[in-house]
């Protein structure tokens, strides 16, 4: 992997070797701001023509290096926030403890694996899945105050913890971010899907975007990485780092 950026560290790296997990963890470390308040970063992949998925899933756009970065970002996070549709389509499983990151997580005061927090209004989820019945740390379900009572009961019966982050049926992005931070889950990572990411962007709570640009073209009518409500004025982000491997560009942008 070649480092094309950041400007803060121009140390040369061999172009013919794979970055170690420690090097990736250093490159994607959360900023100092995450020590005192929430820092929400997103991790997404996009084709050259703007598709955020192919046939409903992101995997066809990915690569081995993309998945290494995906795993690294998870290993650095306190909590992974994901929408219910993505849980259903991508077949989400519990986050696992990884020995390669154990010492780093312990030094940061983190548990062995990040919490998975599922955002859902309807709670239309299969609560018999391992994500809910056998996670290393209990899965959180973020929903609204008017969520169906029977589905809330089903989630709790499966072992999930239900948190109310909205007055109606749905979740309010600002409240979700704040509620997780109040529980000590300040290093936040969202993996989408596009509708959830769009809601975070529209609410102005997304601090950072880690975007893998896949050297693929899909055509068709696939969703972009973010959908849903529009913002009045486009939000500006600045490049924080840029890596390249096998034609993929692994970018990191911080909100200005």
Short mmCIF file of C-alpha atoms in Angstrom, two decimals:
data_model
loop_
_atom_site.label_atom_id
_atom_site.label_comp_id
_atom_site.label_asym_id
_atom_site.label_seq_id
_atom_site.Cartn_x
_atom_site.Cartn_y
_atom_site.Cartn_z
CA UNK A 1 0.00 0.00 0.00
CA UNK A 2 1.28 3.44 -0.87
CA UNK A 3 0.65 6.45 1.32
CA UNK A 4 -0.22 9.45 -0.86
CA UNK A 5 -1.19 11.54 2.15
CA UNK A 6 -1.41 12.84 4.93
CA UNK A 7 0.73 15.93 4.79
CA UNK A 8 1.45 15.54 8.52
CA UNK A 9 3.46 12.36 7.88
CA UNK A 10 5.27 11.88 4.60
CA UNK A 11 7.34 8.89 5.75
CA UNK A 12 7.96 6.70 2.73
CA UNK A 13 6.45 3.23 2.72
CA UNK A 14 7.42 0.36 0.45
CA UNK A 15 4.94 0.14 -2.42
CA UNK A 16 5.20 -3.65 -2.64
CA UNK A 17 4.14 -4.63 0.84
CA UNK A 18 0.89 -4.72 2.76
CA UNK A 19 0.47 -2.36 5.67
CA UNK A 20 0.39 -4.03 9.07
CA UNK A 21 -2.70 -3.78 11.25
CA UNK A 22 -0.75 -1.60 13.70
CA UNK A 23 0.13 0.81 10.90
CA UNK A 24 -3.47 0.95 9.76
CA UNK A 25 -4.63 1.51 13.34
CA UNK A 26 -2.20 4.43 13.67
CA UNK A 27 -3.33 5.88 10.34
CA UNK A 28 -7.01 5.71 11.33
CA UNK A 29 -6.69 6.56 15.03
CA UNK A 30 -9.53 8.64 16.44
CA UNK A 31 -8.62 12.30 17.01
CA UNK A 32 -8.07 13.80 20.44
CA UNK A 33 -11.58 15.28 20.32
CA UNK A 34 -13.03 11.80 20.88
CA UNK A 35 -11.61 11.73 24.40
CA UNK A 36 -14.07 14.33 25.65
CA UNK A 37 -17.09 14.09 23.36
CA UNK A 38 -18.65 12.03 20.59
CA UNK A 39 -16.83 11.63 17.31
CA UNK A 40 -18.93 10.02 14.58
CA UNK A 41 -17.13 8.62 11.57
CA UNK A 42 -18.63 6.73 8.66
CA UNK A 43 -17.05 3.96 6.65
CA UNK A 44 -18.45 3.44 3.15
CA UNK A 45 -17.38 2.16 -0.25
CA UNK A 46 -18.35 3.65 -3.62
CA UNK A 47 -17.83 2.71 -7.25
CA UNK A 48 -16.31 5.19 -9.69
CA UNK A 49 -19.79 6.06 -10.94
CA UNK A 50 -21.15 6.77 -7.48
CA UNK A 51 -22.86 3.49 -6.55
CA UNK A 52 -22.81 2.64 -2.86
CA UNK A 53 -23.85 -0.96 -3.47
CA UNK A 54 -24.44 -3.56 -6.17
CA UNK A 55 -27.47 -5.85 -6.07
CA UNK A 56 -28.24 -4.40 -2.64
CA UNK A 57 -24.88 -5.21 -1.04
CA UNK A 58 -21.57 -3.39 -0.69
CA UNK A 59 -19.38 -6.52 -0.85
CA UNK A 60 -19.13 -6.64 -4.68
CA UNK A 61 -17.41 -3.23 -4.59
CA UNK A 62 -14.92 -4.21 -1.88
CA UNK A 63 -11.43 -5.75 -1.80
CA UNK A 64 -9.17 -7.56 0.64
CA UNK A 65 -7.51 -4.30 1.69
CA UNK A 66 -10.88 -2.61 2.03
CA UNK A 67 -11.94 -5.38 4.39
CA UNK A 68 -8.71 -4.99 6.41
CA UNK A 69 -9.50 -1.30 6.86
CA UNK A 70 -13.12 -2.19 7.64
CA UNK A 71 -11.89 -4.49 10.42
CA UNK A 72 -9.41 -1.91 11.69
CA UNK A 73 -12.06 0.81 11.92
CA UNK A 74 -14.31 -1.56 13.87
CA UNK A 75 -11.46 -2.48 16.19
CA UNK A 76 -10.86 1.21 17.02
CA UNK A 77 -14.52 2.02 17.71
CA UNK A 78 -16.50 1.93 20.94
CA UNK A 79 -19.73 1.37 19.02
CA UNK A 80 -20.76 0.48 15.47
CA UNK A 81 -24.05 2.16 14.50
CA UNK A 82 -25.95 0.52 11.67
CA UNK A 83 -29.41 0.74 10.13
CA UNK A 84 -31.86 -2.17 10.29
CA UNK A 85 -32.00 -2.59 6.50
CA UNK A 86 -28.24 -3.00 6.36
CA UNK A 87 -28.42 -5.57 9.16
CA UNK A 88 -30.93 -7.53 7.10
CA UNK A 89 -29.17 -7.23 3.73
CA UNK A 90 -25.57 -7.71 4.89
CA UNK A 91 -26.28 -10.47 7.40
CA UNK A 92 -24.71 -8.70 10.36
CA UNK A 93 -23.07 -10.78 13.05
CA UNK A 94 -21.73 -9.75 16.47
CA UNK A 95 -18.43 -7.88 16.54
CA UNK A 96 -15.61 -10.16 17.65
CA UNK A 97 -12.61 -9.65 19.86
CA UNK A 98 -9.38 -9.56 17.85
CA UNK A 99 -6.09 -10.39 19.49
CA UNK A 100 -4.21 -8.00 17.20
CA UNK A 101 -6.04 -5.05 18.75
CA UNK A 102 -6.45 -6.32 22.34
CA UNK A 103 -3.61 -4.29 23.86
CA UNK A 104 -4.60 -1.13 22.00
CA UNK A 105 -8.22 -1.42 23.16
CA UNK A 106 -7.19 -2.13 26.74
CA UNK A 107 -4.90 0.92 26.78
CA UNK A 108 -7.79 3.04 25.53
CA UNK A 109 -10.09 1.74 28.28
CA UNK A 110 -12.25 -0.15 25.79
CA UNK A 111 -13.89 -3.54 26.10
CA UNK A 112 -12.76 -6.50 23.99
CA UNK A 113 -15.06 -5.64 21.07
CA UNK A 114 -17.24 -2.73 19.97
CA UNK A 115 -20.94 -2.64 20.74
CA UNK A 116 -23.28 -2.99 17.76
CA UNK A 117 -26.14 -0.45 17.86
CA UNK A 118 -29.00 -1.06 15.42
CA UNK A 119 -31.14 1.94 14.44
CA UNK A 120 -34.74 0.96 13.70
CA UNK A 121 -38.22 2.45 13.89
CA UNK A 122 -40.21 -0.75 13.36
CA UNK A 123 -37.86 -3.26 15.06
CA UNK A 124 -38.58 -5.54 12.10
CA UNK A 125 -35.58 -7.72 12.87
CA UNK A 126 -34.91 -11.42 13.40
CA UNK A 127 -34.11 -11.51 17.10
CA UNK A 128 -33.12 -15.18 16.91
CA UNK A 129 -29.91 -14.23 15.07
CA UNK A 130 -26.53 -14.40 16.88
CA UNK A 131 -26.27 -10.60 16.67
CA UNK A 132 -28.93 -10.50 19.41
CA UNK A 133 -28.68 -13.86 21.17
CA UNK A 134 -24.92 -14.38 21.52
CA UNK A 135 -22.87 -11.19 21.12
CA UNK A 136 -19.68 -10.69 23.11
CA UNK A 137 -21.24 -7.48 24.44
CA UNK A 138 -25.04 -6.91 24.38
CA UNK A 139 -26.38 -5.42 21.16
CA UNK A 140 -28.15 -2.09 21.48
CA UNK A 141 -31.37 -1.25 19.66
CA UNK A 142 -32.00 2.46 19.10
CA UNK A 143 -35.60 3.36 18.40
CA UNK A 144 -38.30 5.93 19.10
CA UNK A 145 -40.69 6.30 22.01
CA UNK A 146 -43.61 5.15 19.85
CA UNK A 147 -41.97 1.95 18.62
CA UNK A 148 -44.22 -1.16 18.62
CA UNK A 149 -44.37 -2.43 22.20
CA UNK A 150 -44.42 -6.11 21.18
CA UNK A 151 -41.25 -5.70 19.11
CA UNK A 152 -39.53 -3.86 21.92
CA UNK A 153 -40.41 -6.75 24.23
CA UNK A 154 -39.09 -9.25 21.68
CA UNK A 155 -35.79 -7.40 21.43
CA UNK A 156 -35.35 -7.36 25.19
CA UNK A 157 -36.32 -11.02 25.48
CA UNK A 158 -33.53 -11.86 23.01
CA UNK A 159 -30.98 -10.06 25.19
CA UNK A 160 -30.75 -6.74 23.39
CA UNK A 161 -30.85 -3.45 25.26
CA UNK A 162 -33.41 -1.00 23.85
CA UNK A 163 -32.63 2.72 24.02
CA UNK A 164 -35.17 5.43 23.19
CA UNK A 165 -33.57 8.11 21.02
CA UNK A 166 -36.61 9.86 19.58
CA UNK A 167 -40.03 11.16 20.55
CA UNK A 168 -41.93 9.49 17.70
CA UNK A 169 -41.43 6.12 16.03
CA UNK A 170 -38.03 6.93 14.58
CA UNK A 171 -34.61 7.86 15.91
CA UNK A 172 -33.36 11.45 16.04
CA UNK A 173 -29.70 11.42 14.92
CA UNK A 174 -28.52 14.07 17.40
CA UNK A 175 -30.11 12.22 20.31
CA UNK A 176 -28.66 8.90 19.20
CA UNK A 177 -25.13 10.29 19.07
CA UNK A 178 -25.51 12.02 22.44
CA UNK A 179 -27.14 9.02 24.10
CA UNK A 180 -24.34 6.71 23.05
CA UNK A 181 -21.72 9.21 24.23
CA UNK A 182 -23.42 9.44 27.63
CA UNK A 183 -22.82 5.70 27.97
CA UNK A 184 -19.10 6.22 27.33
CA UNK A 185 -19.38 5.18 23.67
CA UNK A 186 -17.71 8.27 22.22
CA UNK A 187 -15.68 6.69 19.40
CA UNK A 188 -18.58 6.07 17.06
CA UNK A 189 -18.54 4.36 13.68
CA UNK A 190 -21.46 4.05 11.30
CA UNK A 191 -21.44 1.60 8.41
CA UNK A 192 -24.69 2.91 6.91
CA UNK A 193 -26.70 2.10 5.06
CA UNK A 194 -27.24 5.09 2.80
CA UNK A 195 -30.48 6.25 4.44
CA UNK A 196 -28.96 6.27 7.92
CA UNK A 197 -25.82 8.02 6.73
CA UNK A 198 -27.97 10.61 4.96
CA UNK A 199 -29.83 11.28 8.20
CA UNK A 200 -26.55 11.82 10.08
CA UNK A 201 -25.34 14.20 7.37
CA UNK A 202 -28.60 16.16 7.30
CA UNK A 203 -28.50 16.48 11.10
CA UNK A 204 -24.94 17.84 10.96
CA UNK A 205 -23.50 15.21 13.31
CA UNK A 206 -21.11 13.40 10.96
CA UNK A 207 -17.53 14.37 11.84
CA UNK A 208 -15.56 12.16 9.48
CA UNK A 209 -16.01 10.04 6.36
CA UNK A 210 -13.75 7.11 5.52
CA UNK A 211 -14.58 6.42 1.88
CA UNK A 212 -13.10 3.59 -0.17
CA UNK A 213 -13.22 4.48 -3.85
CA UNK A 214 -13.53 1.21 -5.75
CA UNK A 215 -12.08 1.07 -9.31
CA UNK A 216 -15.35 -0.35 -10.62
CA UNK A 217 -18.30 0.86 -12.67
CA UNK A 218 -21.80 -0.47 -12.06
CA UNK A 219 -24.22 1.73 -14.07
CA UNK A 220 -27.83 0.98 -13.14
CA UNK A 221 -29.78 2.78 -10.45
CA UNK A 222 -27.90 1.80 -7.29
CA UNK A 223 -28.11 4.11 -4.28
CA UNK A 224 -25.34 6.54 -3.49
CA UNK A 225 -23.56 6.17 -0.14
CA UNK A 226 -25.93 8.70 1.44
CA UNK A 227 -29.61 9.27 0.74
CA UNK A 228 -32.66 10.73 2.38
CA UNK A 229 -33.15 14.39 3.27
CA UNK A 230 -31.06 17.07 1.59
CA UNK A 231 -29.05 19.76 3.34
CA UNK A 232 -29.69 23.46 2.68
CA UNK A 233 -26.00 24.12 2.01
CA UNK A 234 -23.50 21.38 1.02
CA UNK A 235 -21.25 20.50 3.95
CA UNK A 236 -17.52 20.88 3.37
CA UNK A 237 -14.96 18.27 4.38
CA UNK A 238 -11.15 18.40 4.16
CA UNK A 239 -8.84 15.54 3.17
CA UNK A 240 -7.18 14.02 6.23
CA UNK A 241 -5.43 11.08 4.55
CA UNK A 242 -5.26 9.18 1.27
CA UNK A 243 -3.96 5.66 0.70
CA UNK A 244 -3.81 3.53 -2.46
CA UNK A 245 -3.73 -0.21 -3.04
CA UNK A 246 -4.52 -2.16 -6.22
CA UNK A 247 -6.33 0.78 -7.77
CA UNK A 248 -8.51 1.44 -4.71
CA UNK A 249 -8.25 4.85 -3.04
CA UNK A 250 -8.84 4.83 0.69
CA UNK A 251 -9.77 8.37 1.66
CA UNK A 252 -10.46 10.01 5.00
CA UNK A 253 -12.23 13.35 5.20
CA UNK A 254 -12.88 15.53 8.26
CA UNK A 255 -15.73 18.03 8.48
CA UNK A 256 -14.49 21.59 8.32
#
